[in-house]
Short mmCIF file of C-alpha atoms in Angstrom, two decimals:
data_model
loop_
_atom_site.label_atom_id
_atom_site.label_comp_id
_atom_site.label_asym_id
_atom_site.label_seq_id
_atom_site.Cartn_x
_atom_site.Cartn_y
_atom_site.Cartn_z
CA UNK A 1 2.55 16.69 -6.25
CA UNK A 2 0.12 15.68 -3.29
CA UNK A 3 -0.27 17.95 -0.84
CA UNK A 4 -2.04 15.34 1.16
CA UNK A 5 -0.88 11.76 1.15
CA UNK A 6 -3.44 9.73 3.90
CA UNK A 7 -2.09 5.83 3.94
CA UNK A 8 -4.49 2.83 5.13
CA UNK A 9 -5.93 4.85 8.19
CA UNK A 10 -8.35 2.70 10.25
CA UNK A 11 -10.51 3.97 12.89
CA UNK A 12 -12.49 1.71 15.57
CA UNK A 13 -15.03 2.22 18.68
CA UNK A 14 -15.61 0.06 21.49
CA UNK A 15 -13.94 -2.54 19.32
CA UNK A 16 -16.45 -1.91 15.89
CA UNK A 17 -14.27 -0.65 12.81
CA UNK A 18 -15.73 2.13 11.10
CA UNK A 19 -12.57 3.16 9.10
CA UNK A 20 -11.39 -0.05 7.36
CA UNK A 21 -7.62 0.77 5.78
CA UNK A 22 -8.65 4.11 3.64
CA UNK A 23 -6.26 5.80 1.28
CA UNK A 24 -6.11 8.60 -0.73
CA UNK A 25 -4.33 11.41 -2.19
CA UNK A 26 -5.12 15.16 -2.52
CA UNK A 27 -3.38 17.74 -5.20
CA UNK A 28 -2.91 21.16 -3.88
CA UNK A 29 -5.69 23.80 -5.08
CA UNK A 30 -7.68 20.81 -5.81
CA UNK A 31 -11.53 20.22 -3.88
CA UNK A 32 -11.73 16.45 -3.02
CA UNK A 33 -15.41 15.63 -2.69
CA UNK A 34 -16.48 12.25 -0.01
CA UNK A 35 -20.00 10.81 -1.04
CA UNK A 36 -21.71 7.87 1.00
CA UNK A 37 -24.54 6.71 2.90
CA UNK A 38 -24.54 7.31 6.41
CA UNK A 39 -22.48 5.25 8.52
CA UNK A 40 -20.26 4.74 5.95
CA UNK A 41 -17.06 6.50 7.65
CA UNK A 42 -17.35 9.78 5.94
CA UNK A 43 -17.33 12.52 8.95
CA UNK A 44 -15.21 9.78 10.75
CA UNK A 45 -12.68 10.15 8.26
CA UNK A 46 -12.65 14.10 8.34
CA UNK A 47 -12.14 14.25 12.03
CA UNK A 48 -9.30 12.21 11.65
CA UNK A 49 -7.80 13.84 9.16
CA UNK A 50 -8.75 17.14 11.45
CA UNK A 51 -6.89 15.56 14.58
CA UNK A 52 -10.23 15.91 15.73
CA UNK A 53 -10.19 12.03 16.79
CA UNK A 54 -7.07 9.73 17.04
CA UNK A 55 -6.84 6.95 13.83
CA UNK A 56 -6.42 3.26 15.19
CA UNK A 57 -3.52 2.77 12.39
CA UNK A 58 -2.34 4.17 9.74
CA UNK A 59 -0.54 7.73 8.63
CA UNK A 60 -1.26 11.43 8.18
CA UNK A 61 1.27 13.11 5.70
CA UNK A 62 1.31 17.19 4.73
CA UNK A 63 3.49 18.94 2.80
CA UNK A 64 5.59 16.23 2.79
CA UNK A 65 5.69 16.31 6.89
CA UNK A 66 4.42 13.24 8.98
CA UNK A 67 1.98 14.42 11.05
CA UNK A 68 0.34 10.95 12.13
CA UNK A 69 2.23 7.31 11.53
CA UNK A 70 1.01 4.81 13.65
CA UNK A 71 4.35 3.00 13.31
CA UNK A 72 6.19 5.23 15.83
CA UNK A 73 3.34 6.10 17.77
CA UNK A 74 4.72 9.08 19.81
CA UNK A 75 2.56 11.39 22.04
CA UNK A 76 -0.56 12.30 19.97
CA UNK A 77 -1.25 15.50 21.85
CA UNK A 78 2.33 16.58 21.28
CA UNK A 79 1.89 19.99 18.60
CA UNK A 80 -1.44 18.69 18.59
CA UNK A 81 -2.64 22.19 18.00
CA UNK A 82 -0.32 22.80 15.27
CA UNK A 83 -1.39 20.43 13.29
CA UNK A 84 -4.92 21.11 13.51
CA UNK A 85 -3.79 24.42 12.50
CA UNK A 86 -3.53 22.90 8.55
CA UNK A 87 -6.94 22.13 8.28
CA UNK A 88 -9.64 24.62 8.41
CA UNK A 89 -13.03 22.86 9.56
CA UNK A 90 -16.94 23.76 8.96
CA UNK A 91 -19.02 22.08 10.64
CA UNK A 92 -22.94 20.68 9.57
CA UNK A 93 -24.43 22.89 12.78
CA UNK A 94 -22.00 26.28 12.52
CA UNK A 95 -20.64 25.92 16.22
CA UNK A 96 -20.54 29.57 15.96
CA UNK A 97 -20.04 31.32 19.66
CA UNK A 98 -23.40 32.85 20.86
CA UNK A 99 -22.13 35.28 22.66
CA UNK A 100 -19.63 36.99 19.87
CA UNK A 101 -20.69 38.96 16.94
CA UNK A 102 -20.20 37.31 13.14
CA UNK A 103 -16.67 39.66 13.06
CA UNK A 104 -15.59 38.91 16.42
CA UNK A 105 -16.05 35.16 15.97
CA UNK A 106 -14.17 35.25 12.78
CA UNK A 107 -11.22 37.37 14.93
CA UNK A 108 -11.22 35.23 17.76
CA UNK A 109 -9.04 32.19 16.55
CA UNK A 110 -6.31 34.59 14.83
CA UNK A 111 -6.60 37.37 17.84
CA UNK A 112 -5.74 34.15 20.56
CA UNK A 113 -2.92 33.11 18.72
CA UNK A 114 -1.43 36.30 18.44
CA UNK A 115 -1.76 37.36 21.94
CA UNK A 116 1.53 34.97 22.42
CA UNK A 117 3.60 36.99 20.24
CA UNK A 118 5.10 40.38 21.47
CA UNK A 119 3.74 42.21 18.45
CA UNK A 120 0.21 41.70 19.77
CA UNK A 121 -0.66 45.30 19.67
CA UNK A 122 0.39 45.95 15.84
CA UNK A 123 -1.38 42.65 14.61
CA UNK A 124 -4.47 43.93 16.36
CA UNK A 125 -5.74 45.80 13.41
CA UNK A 126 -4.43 43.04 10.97
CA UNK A 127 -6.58 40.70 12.13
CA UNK A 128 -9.35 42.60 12.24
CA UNK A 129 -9.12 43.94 8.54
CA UNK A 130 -8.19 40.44 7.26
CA UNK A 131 -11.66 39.71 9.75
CA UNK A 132 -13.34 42.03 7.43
CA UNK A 133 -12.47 41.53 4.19
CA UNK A 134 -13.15 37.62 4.61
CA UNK A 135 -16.94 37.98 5.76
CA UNK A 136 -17.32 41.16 2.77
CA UNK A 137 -15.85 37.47 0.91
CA UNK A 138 -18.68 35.94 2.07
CA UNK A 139 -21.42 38.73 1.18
CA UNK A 140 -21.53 39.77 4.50
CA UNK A 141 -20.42 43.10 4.77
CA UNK A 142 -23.81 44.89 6.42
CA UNK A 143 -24.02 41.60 8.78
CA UNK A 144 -20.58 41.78 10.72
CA UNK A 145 -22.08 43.52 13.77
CA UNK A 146 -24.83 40.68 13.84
CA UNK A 147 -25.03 38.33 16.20
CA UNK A 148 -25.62 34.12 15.49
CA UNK A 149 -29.39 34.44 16.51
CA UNK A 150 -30.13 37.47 14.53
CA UNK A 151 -28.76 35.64 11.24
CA UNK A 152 -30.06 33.20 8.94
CA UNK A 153 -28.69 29.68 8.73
CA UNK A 154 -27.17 30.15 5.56
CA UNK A 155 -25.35 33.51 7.03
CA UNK A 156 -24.46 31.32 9.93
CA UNK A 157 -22.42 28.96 7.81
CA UNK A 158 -20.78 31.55 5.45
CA UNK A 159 -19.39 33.54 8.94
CA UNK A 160 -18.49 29.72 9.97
CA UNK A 161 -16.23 28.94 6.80
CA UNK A 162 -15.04 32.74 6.75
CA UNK A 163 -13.94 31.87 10.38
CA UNK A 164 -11.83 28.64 9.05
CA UNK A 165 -10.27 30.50 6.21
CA UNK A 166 -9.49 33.27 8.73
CA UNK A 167 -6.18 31.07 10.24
CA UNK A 168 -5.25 30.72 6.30
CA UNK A 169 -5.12 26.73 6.64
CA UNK A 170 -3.96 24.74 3.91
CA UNK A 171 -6.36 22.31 3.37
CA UNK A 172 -10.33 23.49 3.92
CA UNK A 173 -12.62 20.76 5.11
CA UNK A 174 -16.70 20.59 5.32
CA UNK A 175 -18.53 17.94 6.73
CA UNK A 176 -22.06 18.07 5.04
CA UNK A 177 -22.46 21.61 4.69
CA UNK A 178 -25.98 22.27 4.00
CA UNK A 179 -27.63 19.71 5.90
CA UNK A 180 -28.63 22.00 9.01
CA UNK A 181 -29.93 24.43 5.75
CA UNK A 182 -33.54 24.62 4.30
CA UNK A 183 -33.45 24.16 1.08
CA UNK A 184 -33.37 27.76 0.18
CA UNK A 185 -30.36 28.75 2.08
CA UNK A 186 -28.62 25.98 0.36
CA UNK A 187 -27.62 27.98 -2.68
CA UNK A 188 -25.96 30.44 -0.88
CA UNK A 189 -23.59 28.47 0.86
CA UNK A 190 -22.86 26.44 -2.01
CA UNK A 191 -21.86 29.48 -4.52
CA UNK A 192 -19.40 30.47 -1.60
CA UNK A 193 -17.63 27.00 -2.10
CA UNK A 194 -17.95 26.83 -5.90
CA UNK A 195 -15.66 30.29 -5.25
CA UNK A 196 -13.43 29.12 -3.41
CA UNK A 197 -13.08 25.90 -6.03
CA UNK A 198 -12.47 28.33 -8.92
CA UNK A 199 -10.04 30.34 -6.90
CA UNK A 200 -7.89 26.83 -6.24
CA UNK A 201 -8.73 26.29 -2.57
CA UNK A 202 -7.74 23.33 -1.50
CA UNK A 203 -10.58 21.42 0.26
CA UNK A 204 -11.94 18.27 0.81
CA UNK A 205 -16.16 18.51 0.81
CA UNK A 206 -18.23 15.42 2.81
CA UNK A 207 -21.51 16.32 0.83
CA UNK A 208 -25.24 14.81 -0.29
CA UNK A 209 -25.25 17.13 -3.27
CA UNK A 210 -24.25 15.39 -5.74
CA UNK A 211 -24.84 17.47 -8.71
CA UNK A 212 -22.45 19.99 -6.92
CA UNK A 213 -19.71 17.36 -6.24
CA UNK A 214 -20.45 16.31 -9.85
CA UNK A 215 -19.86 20.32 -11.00
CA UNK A 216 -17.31 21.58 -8.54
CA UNK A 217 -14.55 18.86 -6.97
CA UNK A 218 -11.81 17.57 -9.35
CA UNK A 219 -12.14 14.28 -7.31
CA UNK A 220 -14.52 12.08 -6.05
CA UNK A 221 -14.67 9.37 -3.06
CA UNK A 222 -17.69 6.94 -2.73
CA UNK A 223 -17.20 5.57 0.77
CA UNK A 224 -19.64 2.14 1.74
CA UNK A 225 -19.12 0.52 5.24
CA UNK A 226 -15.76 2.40 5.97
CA UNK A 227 -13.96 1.72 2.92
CA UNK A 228 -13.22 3.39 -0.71
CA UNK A 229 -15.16 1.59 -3.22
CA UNK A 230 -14.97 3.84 -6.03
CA UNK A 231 -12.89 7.04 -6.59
CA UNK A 232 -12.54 9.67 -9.91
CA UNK A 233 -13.50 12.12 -12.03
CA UNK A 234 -16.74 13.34 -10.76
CA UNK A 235 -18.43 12.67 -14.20
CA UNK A 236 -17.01 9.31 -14.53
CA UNK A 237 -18.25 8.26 -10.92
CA UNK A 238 -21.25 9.46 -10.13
CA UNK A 239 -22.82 9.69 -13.88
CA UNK A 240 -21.16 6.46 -14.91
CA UNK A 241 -20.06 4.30 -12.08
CA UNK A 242 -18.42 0.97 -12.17
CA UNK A 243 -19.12 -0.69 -9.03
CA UNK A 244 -22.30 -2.19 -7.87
CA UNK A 245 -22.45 -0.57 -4.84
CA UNK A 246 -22.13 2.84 -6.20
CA UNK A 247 -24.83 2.39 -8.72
CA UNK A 248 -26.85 1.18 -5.65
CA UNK A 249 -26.30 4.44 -3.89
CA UNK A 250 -26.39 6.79 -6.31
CA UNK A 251 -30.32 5.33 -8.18
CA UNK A 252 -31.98 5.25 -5.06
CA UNK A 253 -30.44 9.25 -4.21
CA UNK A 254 -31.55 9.97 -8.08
CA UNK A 255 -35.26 8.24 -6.76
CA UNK A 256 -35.21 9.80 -3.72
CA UNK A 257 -34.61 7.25 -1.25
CA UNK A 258 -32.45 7.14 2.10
CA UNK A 259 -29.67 5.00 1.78
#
């Protein structure tokens, strides 16, 4: 049963449509991987998915719960918050907070929400454990006191997706990664998500690697000019693909190219 069911969502700026009527399904503890050029609605699509921008049309279902439907409109912002609460996001460029250590930006989200409840006090030392054990997850047990200027990038990212696992969301998103990485750090970052694939994370990955979407996701999505032109088993897709404009894409990434 989906987990995820996101019906003919469209998206457009200042009048130009970037999402074009995109559907698609996601199984629970499956990783959903998003290939495409850029420009081709990728990140768009993640954001709204996020509630991290509004769709033009369309409909957002979880768990079998409506959380978008352009049909009855309502107040967007109502629970607004709540439902962002489903989707864990990592971002290309960390967006870690300067100012807090790896463990205290990994608290922060959980610690906030739980200064509303009147058990504050007990879930204090909950948080912080669970803080704990998630960036030890990570391989960064000797780093929790660290700052985000005194690690490297690949460190940054691995305190940024323990800090979206940390609220326990049921669906795990990335947007490109590794692209802030050098290609050294790269590796690191991606044997953390090939983890979290074998332990049945759910997640959706936008991603340039395409031997690791190939490898990893259970699904795959090759978006061109904001729709779905192709979409399935990894193998099938991206070493076999039917469409034109996927074979396009993926020989000149094989020679190099930017598409």
């Amino acid at each position: 049963m989906a987990i995820l069911e996101v019906r003919d969502i469209h998206k457009n700026f200042d009048g130009t449509e970037v999402l074009k009527g995109v559907s698609f399904e996601l199984e629970s503890g499956n990783a959903l991987a998003i290939i495409g050029s850029s420009g081709s609605g990728k990140t768009t699509l993640l954001r709204c998915i996020n509630f991290l921008e509004r769709p033009t049309s369309g409909s957002i279902v979880l768990k079998g719960e409506s959380l978008f439907d352009s049909a009855s409109a309502g107040d967007w912002e109502k629970d607004l918050r709540r439902k962002r609460l489903h989707f864990g996001m990592v971002f290309q460029n960390f967006n870690l907070f300067p100012q807090y250590t790896a463990l205290e930006n990994v608290m922060l989200a959980p610690d906030l929400l739980a200064k509303k409840e009147p058990d504050y006090r007990s879930k204090k030392g909950q948080i912080r454990e669970s803080a704990e054990e998630l960036l030890e997850r990570m391989g960064l047990k000797d780093r929790m006191g660290h700052y985000p200027h005194q690690l490297s990038g690949g460190q940054q990212q691995r305190v940024a997706i323990a800090r979206a696992l940390a609220l326990q969301p049921d669906i795990l998103c990335f947007d490109e990664p590794t692209s802030a990485l050098d290609p050294e750090l790269t590796g690191e970052v991606l044997r953390v998500i090939r983890k979290l694939a074998e332990n049945r994370t759910t997640m959706i990955i936008v991603t340039h690697e395409m031997s690791f979407a190939r490898d990893v996701a259970d699904r795959v999505i090759f978006m061109d000019e904001g729709v779905i032109v192709e979409e399935g088993d990894p193998a099938a897709v991206i070493d076999h693909p039917t469409k034109e404009r996927t074979k396009q894409f993926l020989t000149r990434y094989r020679e190099g190219g930017n598409d």
